[in-house]
């Protein structure tokens, strides 16, 4: 697992190919998503608490969204890539490569710049993950369009969840 994480950090296409074809890597991908979610949950919860909000609600919603977002992103990229762009993959393969692509988000533990650097790195890793996972090796445009559509759906879901959490926080503070 560590070697694969290092391959993701190196943005190595072959690492993503290996992850795609190894059915035992789904659990490893879930572990990466869980670790990233915990770190993000602590950071988001702390920031929310400092601003006068509810740490626990922010922490839990961040963790839940990490997994919902992972499944959503994998499902949308699978559907769009295979339906519209001729990609070849299974939903499990997409879960594996996209889960591993989140590894650079671990850099978020570095104050100030870690989240930005990790986010950009994870975005690039996500591009490679989708391209390799859907076997679109020869067509970066199709991979980009798949990711772009997936991102739009992901962003709408994220904003919806944040709105619900904000509403719940307001209700808890005003009832």
PDB file of C-alpha atoms in Angstrom:
ATOM      1  CA  UNK A   1       0.000   0.000   0.000  1.00  0.00           C
ATOM      2  CA  UNK A   2       2.809   2.432   0.873  1.00  0.00           C
ATOM      3  CA  UNK A   3       4.507   1.750  -2.482  1.00  0.00           C
ATOM      4  CA  UNK A   4       1.257   2.516  -4.261  1.00  0.00           C
ATOM      5  CA  UNK A   5       0.795   5.740  -2.312  1.00  0.00           C
ATOM      6  CA  UNK A   6       4.316   6.745  -3.312  1.00  0.00           C
ATOM      7  CA  UNK A   7       3.453   5.893  -6.938  1.00  0.00           C
ATOM      8  CA  UNK A   8       0.406   8.149  -6.687  1.00  0.00           C
ATOM      9  CA  UNK A   9       2.601  10.957  -5.337  1.00  0.00           C
ATOM     10  CA  UNK A  10       4.940  10.388  -8.306  1.00  0.00           C
ATOM     11  CA  UNK A  11       1.862  10.572 -10.591  1.00  0.00           C
ATOM     12  CA  UNK A  12       2.931   7.251 -12.088  1.00  0.00           C
ATOM     13  CA  UNK A  13       0.402   5.969 -14.647  1.00  0.00           C
ATOM     14  CA  UNK A  14       1.495   2.379 -14.139  1.00  0.00           C
ATOM     15  CA  UNK A  15       0.690   2.612 -10.424  1.00  0.00           C
ATOM     16  CA  UNK A  16      -2.881   3.533 -11.312  1.00  0.00           C
ATOM     17  CA  UNK A  17      -3.028   0.641 -13.800  1.00  0.00           C
ATOM     18  CA  UNK A  18      -1.902  -1.745 -11.058  1.00  0.00           C
ATOM     19  CA  UNK A  19      -4.463  -0.348  -8.618  1.00  0.00           C
ATOM     20  CA  UNK A  20      -7.201  -0.595 -11.244  1.00  0.00           C
ATOM     21  CA  UNK A  21      -6.596  -4.299 -11.811  1.00  0.00           C
ATOM     22  CA  UNK A  22      -6.086  -5.356  -8.170  1.00  0.00           C
ATOM     23  CA  UNK A  23      -9.457  -6.126  -6.606  1.00  0.00           C
ATOM     24  CA  UNK A  24      -7.865  -6.283  -3.143  1.00  0.00           C
ATOM     25  CA  UNK A  25      -6.928  -2.593  -3.466  1.00  0.00           C
ATOM     26  CA  UNK A  26     -10.520  -1.449  -2.860  1.00  0.00           C
ATOM     27  CA  UNK A  27     -10.055  -1.819   0.893  1.00  0.00           C
ATOM     28  CA  UNK A  28      -6.769   0.057   0.679  1.00  0.00           C
ATOM     29  CA  UNK A  29      -8.494   2.867  -1.229  1.00  0.00           C
ATOM     30  CA  UNK A  30     -11.171   3.030   1.477  1.00  0.00           C
ATOM     31  CA  UNK A  31      -8.463   3.287   4.143  1.00  0.00           C
ATOM     32  CA  UNK A  32      -6.907   6.234   2.301  1.00  0.00           C
ATOM     33  CA  UNK A  33     -10.296   7.946   2.020  1.00  0.00           C
ATOM     34  CA  UNK A  34     -10.905   7.321   5.755  1.00  0.00           C
ATOM     35  CA  UNK A  35      -7.541   8.752   6.847  1.00  0.00           C
ATOM     36  CA  UNK A  36      -7.980  11.825   4.644  1.00  0.00           C
ATOM     37  CA  UNK A  37     -11.545  12.212   5.959  1.00  0.00           C
ATOM     38  CA  UNK A  38     -10.418  12.062   9.593  1.00  0.00           C
ATOM     39  CA  UNK A  39      -7.710  14.667   9.040  1.00  0.00           C
ATOM     40  CA  UNK A  40     -10.070  16.924   7.108  1.00  0.00           C
ATOM     41  CA  UNK A  41     -12.784  16.399   9.718  1.00  0.00           C
ATOM     42  CA  UNK A  42     -10.476  17.487  12.514  1.00  0.00           C
ATOM     43  CA  UNK A  43      -9.364  20.539  10.529  1.00  0.00           C
ATOM     44  CA  UNK A  44     -12.852  21.525   9.447  1.00  0.00           C
ATOM     45  CA  UNK A  45     -14.328  20.876  12.879  1.00  0.00           C
ATOM     46  CA  UNK A  46     -11.635  22.929  14.570  1.00  0.00           C
ATOM     47  CA  UNK A  47     -12.088  25.805  12.134  1.00  0.00           C
ATOM     48  CA  UNK A  48     -15.836  25.697  12.641  1.00  0.00           C
ATOM     49  CA  UNK A  49     -15.460  25.645  16.442  1.00  0.00           C
ATOM     50  CA  UNK A  50     -13.073  28.617  16.367  1.00  0.00           C
ATOM     51  CA  UNK A  51     -15.677  30.506  14.323  1.00  0.00           C
ATOM     52  CA  UNK A  52     -18.304  29.688  16.955  1.00  0.00           C
ATOM     53  CA  UNK A  53     -19.890  26.719  15.206  1.00  0.00           C
ATOM     54  CA  UNK A  54     -20.436  23.119  16.173  1.00  0.00           C
ATOM     55  CA  UNK A  55     -17.240  21.011  16.007  1.00  0.00           C
ATOM     56  CA  UNK A  56     -19.039  17.662  16.170  1.00  0.00           C
ATOM     57  CA  UNK A  57     -21.532  18.401  13.381  1.00  0.00           C
ATOM     58  CA  UNK A  58     -18.797  19.755  11.134  1.00  0.00           C
ATOM     59  CA  UNK A  59     -16.500  16.813  11.914  1.00  0.00           C
ATOM     60  CA  UNK A  60     -19.158  14.171  11.238  1.00  0.00           C
ATOM     61  CA  UNK A  61     -20.488  15.829   8.081  1.00  0.00           C
ATOM     62  CA  UNK A  62     -16.954  16.077   6.683  1.00  0.00           C
ATOM     63  CA  UNK A  63     -16.329  12.374   7.262  1.00  0.00           C
ATOM     64  CA  UNK A  64     -19.693  11.334   5.842  1.00  0.00           C
ATOM     65  CA  UNK A  65     -19.220  13.579   2.805  1.00  0.00           C
ATOM     66  CA  UNK A  66     -15.757  12.120   2.157  1.00  0.00           C
ATOM     67  CA  UNK A  67     -17.304   8.711   1.587  1.00  0.00           C
ATOM     68  CA  UNK A  68     -20.434   9.945  -0.184  1.00  0.00           C
ATOM     69  CA  UNK A  69     -18.256  12.141  -2.394  1.00  0.00           C
ATOM     70  CA  UNK A  70     -15.909   9.238  -3.162  1.00  0.00           C
ATOM     71  CA  UNK A  71     -18.812   7.029  -4.260  1.00  0.00           C
ATOM     72  CA  UNK A  72     -20.457   9.888  -6.150  1.00  0.00           C
ATOM     73  CA  UNK A  73     -17.269  10.870  -7.992  1.00  0.00           C
ATOM     74  CA  UNK A  74     -16.522   7.243  -8.897  1.00  0.00           C
ATOM     75  CA  UNK A  75     -20.100   6.616 -10.026  1.00  0.00           C
ATOM     76  CA  UNK A  76     -20.355   9.732 -12.150  1.00  0.00           C
ATOM     77  CA  UNK A  77     -16.952   9.282 -13.778  1.00  0.00           C
ATOM     78  CA  UNK A  78     -17.776   5.628 -14.431  1.00  0.00           C
ATOM     79  CA  UNK A  79     -21.142   6.494 -15.977  1.00  0.00           C
ATOM     80  CA  UNK A  80     -19.931   9.458 -18.045  1.00  0.00           C
ATOM     81  CA  UNK A  81     -16.688   7.801 -19.128  1.00  0.00           C
ATOM     82  CA  UNK A  82     -18.243   4.508 -20.198  1.00  0.00           C
ATOM     83  CA  UNK A  83     -21.507   5.894 -21.605  1.00  0.00           C
ATOM     84  CA  UNK A  84     -20.323   8.943 -23.526  1.00  0.00           C
ATOM     85  CA  UNK A  85     -16.604   8.487 -24.130  1.00  0.00           C
ATOM     86  CA  UNK A  86     -16.134   4.765 -24.713  1.00  0.00           C
ATOM     87  CA  UNK A  87     -14.178   4.121 -21.528  1.00  0.00           C
ATOM     88  CA  UNK A  88     -13.852   0.583 -20.227  1.00  0.00           C
ATOM     89  CA  UNK A  89     -14.029   0.049 -16.480  1.00  0.00           C
ATOM     90  CA  UNK A  90     -16.090  -1.286 -13.630  1.00  0.00           C
ATOM     91  CA  UNK A  91     -17.392   0.814 -10.770  1.00  0.00           C
ATOM     92  CA  UNK A  92     -15.010  -1.051  -8.438  1.00  0.00           C
ATOM     93  CA  UNK A  93     -12.028  -0.083 -10.594  1.00  0.00           C
ATOM     94  CA  UNK A  94     -13.093   3.549 -10.480  1.00  0.00           C
ATOM     95  CA  UNK A  95     -13.524   3.412  -6.697  1.00  0.00           C
ATOM     96  CA  UNK A  96      -9.985   2.056  -6.356  1.00  0.00           C
ATOM     97  CA  UNK A  97      -8.188   4.565  -8.567  1.00  0.00           C
ATOM     98  CA  UNK A  98     -10.152   7.573  -7.308  1.00  0.00           C
ATOM     99  CA  UNK A  99      -9.688   6.514  -3.687  1.00  0.00           C
ATOM    100  CA  UNK A 100      -5.931   6.279  -4.151  1.00  0.00           C
ATOM    101  CA  UNK A 101      -5.878   9.600  -6.037  1.00  0.00           C
ATOM    102  CA  UNK A 102      -6.886  11.274  -2.759  1.00  0.00           C
ATOM    103  CA  UNK A 103      -3.564  10.343  -1.132  1.00  0.00           C
ATOM    104  CA  UNK A 104      -1.957  13.763  -1.805  1.00  0.00           C
ATOM    105  CA  UNK A 105      -4.680  15.334   0.358  1.00  0.00           C
ATOM    106  CA  UNK A 106      -2.726  13.907   3.291  1.00  0.00           C
ATOM    107  CA  UNK A 107      -0.436  16.920   2.809  1.00  0.00           C
ATOM    108  CA  UNK A 108      -3.231  18.958   4.406  1.00  0.00           C
ATOM    109  CA  UNK A 109      -1.601  18.255   7.767  1.00  0.00           C
ATOM    110  CA  UNK A 110       1.059  20.813   6.795  1.00  0.00           C
ATOM    111  CA  UNK A 111      -0.212  24.181   8.057  1.00  0.00           C
ATOM    112  CA  UNK A 112      -1.166  26.863   5.524  1.00  0.00           C
ATOM    113  CA  UNK A 113       0.198  25.434   2.255  1.00  0.00           C
ATOM    114  CA  UNK A 114      -0.448  21.718   2.684  1.00  0.00           C
ATOM    115  CA  UNK A 115      -4.113  21.860   1.745  1.00  0.00           C
ATOM    116  CA  UNK A 116      -3.467  23.896  -1.403  1.00  0.00           C
ATOM    117  CA  UNK A 117      -0.510  21.809  -2.563  1.00  0.00           C
ATOM    118  CA  UNK A 118      -2.261  18.547  -1.677  1.00  0.00           C
ATOM    119  CA  UNK A 119      -5.430  19.667  -3.434  1.00  0.00           C
ATOM    120  CA  UNK A 120      -3.644  20.533  -6.668  1.00  0.00           C
ATOM    121  CA  UNK A 121      -1.623  17.320  -6.500  1.00  0.00           C
ATOM    122  CA  UNK A 122      -4.776  15.261  -5.865  1.00  0.00           C
ATOM    123  CA  UNK A 123      -6.503  16.953  -8.796  1.00  0.00           C
ATOM    124  CA  UNK A 124      -3.676  15.941 -11.124  1.00  0.00           C
ATOM    125  CA  UNK A 125      -3.630  12.440  -9.614  1.00  0.00           C
ATOM    126  CA  UNK A 126      -7.405  12.287 -10.128  1.00  0.00           C
ATOM    127  CA  UNK A 127      -6.974  13.100 -13.807  1.00  0.00           C
ATOM    128  CA  UNK A 128      -4.454  10.289 -14.211  1.00  0.00           C
ATOM    129  CA  UNK A 129      -6.661   7.958 -12.156  1.00  0.00           C
ATOM    130  CA  UNK A 130      -9.716   8.558 -14.342  1.00  0.00           C
ATOM    131  CA  UNK A 131      -7.721   8.369 -17.573  1.00  0.00           C
ATOM    132  CA  UNK A 132      -6.080   5.088 -16.588  1.00  0.00           C
ATOM    133  CA  UNK A 133      -9.129   3.667 -14.809  1.00  0.00           C
ATOM    134  CA  UNK A 134     -11.319   4.156 -17.876  1.00  0.00           C
ATOM    135  CA  UNK A 135      -8.550   3.076 -20.263  1.00  0.00           C
ATOM    136  CA  UNK A 136      -8.644   6.432 -22.018  1.00  0.00           C
ATOM    137  CA  UNK A 137      -4.825   6.489 -22.237  1.00  0.00           C
ATOM    138  CA  UNK A 138      -4.859   7.890 -25.745  1.00  0.00           C
ATOM    139  CA  UNK A 139      -7.414  10.652 -25.206  1.00  0.00           C
ATOM    140  CA  UNK A 140      -6.777  13.328 -22.589  1.00  0.00           C
ATOM    141  CA  UNK A 141      -9.728  15.386 -23.858  1.00  0.00           C
ATOM    142  CA  UNK A 142     -12.204  12.588 -23.074  1.00  0.00           C
ATOM    143  CA  UNK A 143     -10.600  12.102 -19.663  1.00  0.00           C
ATOM    144  CA  UNK A 144     -10.790  15.838 -18.955  1.00  0.00           C
ATOM    145  CA  UNK A 145     -14.445  16.092 -20.011  1.00  0.00           C
ATOM    146  CA  UNK A 146     -15.295  13.081 -17.848  1.00  0.00           C
ATOM    147  CA  UNK A 147     -13.620  14.706 -14.859  1.00  0.00           C
ATOM    148  CA  UNK A 148     -15.192  18.094 -15.551  1.00  0.00           C
ATOM    149  CA  UNK A 149     -18.714  16.670 -15.626  1.00  0.00           C
ATOM    150  CA  UNK A 150     -17.946  14.599 -12.524  1.00  0.00           C
ATOM    151  CA  UNK A 151     -16.641  17.701 -10.760  1.00  0.00           C
ATOM    152  CA  UNK A 152     -19.812  19.664 -11.510  1.00  0.00           C
ATOM    153  CA  UNK A 153     -21.976  16.901  -9.987  1.00  0.00           C
ATOM    154  CA  UNK A 154     -19.575  16.573  -7.023  1.00  0.00           C
ATOM    155  CA  UNK A 155     -19.596  20.347  -6.422  1.00  0.00           C
ATOM    156  CA  UNK A 156     -23.402  20.502  -6.494  1.00  0.00           C
ATOM    157  CA  UNK A 157     -23.536  17.634  -3.983  1.00  0.00           C
ATOM    158  CA  UNK A 158     -20.936  19.267  -1.747  1.00  0.00           C
ATOM    159  CA  UNK A 159     -22.685  22.642  -1.754  1.00  0.00           C
ATOM    160  CA  UNK A 160     -25.994  20.947  -1.005  1.00  0.00           C
ATOM    161  CA  UNK A 161     -24.527  19.093   1.979  1.00  0.00           C
ATOM    162  CA  UNK A 162     -22.825  22.248   3.257  1.00  0.00           C
ATOM    163  CA  UNK A 163     -26.101  24.129   2.990  1.00  0.00           C
ATOM    164  CA  UNK A 164     -27.877  21.412   4.953  1.00  0.00           C
ATOM    165  CA  UNK A 165     -25.157  21.384   7.617  1.00  0.00           C
ATOM    166  CA  UNK A 166     -25.270  25.174   7.833  1.00  0.00           C
ATOM    167  CA  UNK A 167     -29.040  25.057   8.211  1.00  0.00           C
ATOM    168  CA  UNK A 168     -28.800  22.363  10.882  1.00  0.00           C
ATOM    169  CA  UNK A 169     -26.190  24.379  12.758  1.00  0.00           C
ATOM    170  CA  UNK A 170     -28.377  27.468  12.620  1.00  0.00           C
ATOM    171  CA  UNK A 171     -31.349  25.492  13.932  1.00  0.00           C
ATOM    172  CA  UNK A 172     -29.283  23.984  16.772  1.00  0.00           C
ATOM    173  CA  UNK A 173     -28.060  27.411  17.792  1.00  0.00           C
ATOM    174  CA  UNK A 174     -31.466  29.088  17.598  1.00  0.00           C
ATOM    175  CA  UNK A 175     -33.842  26.536  19.094  1.00  0.00           C
TER     176      UNK A 175
END
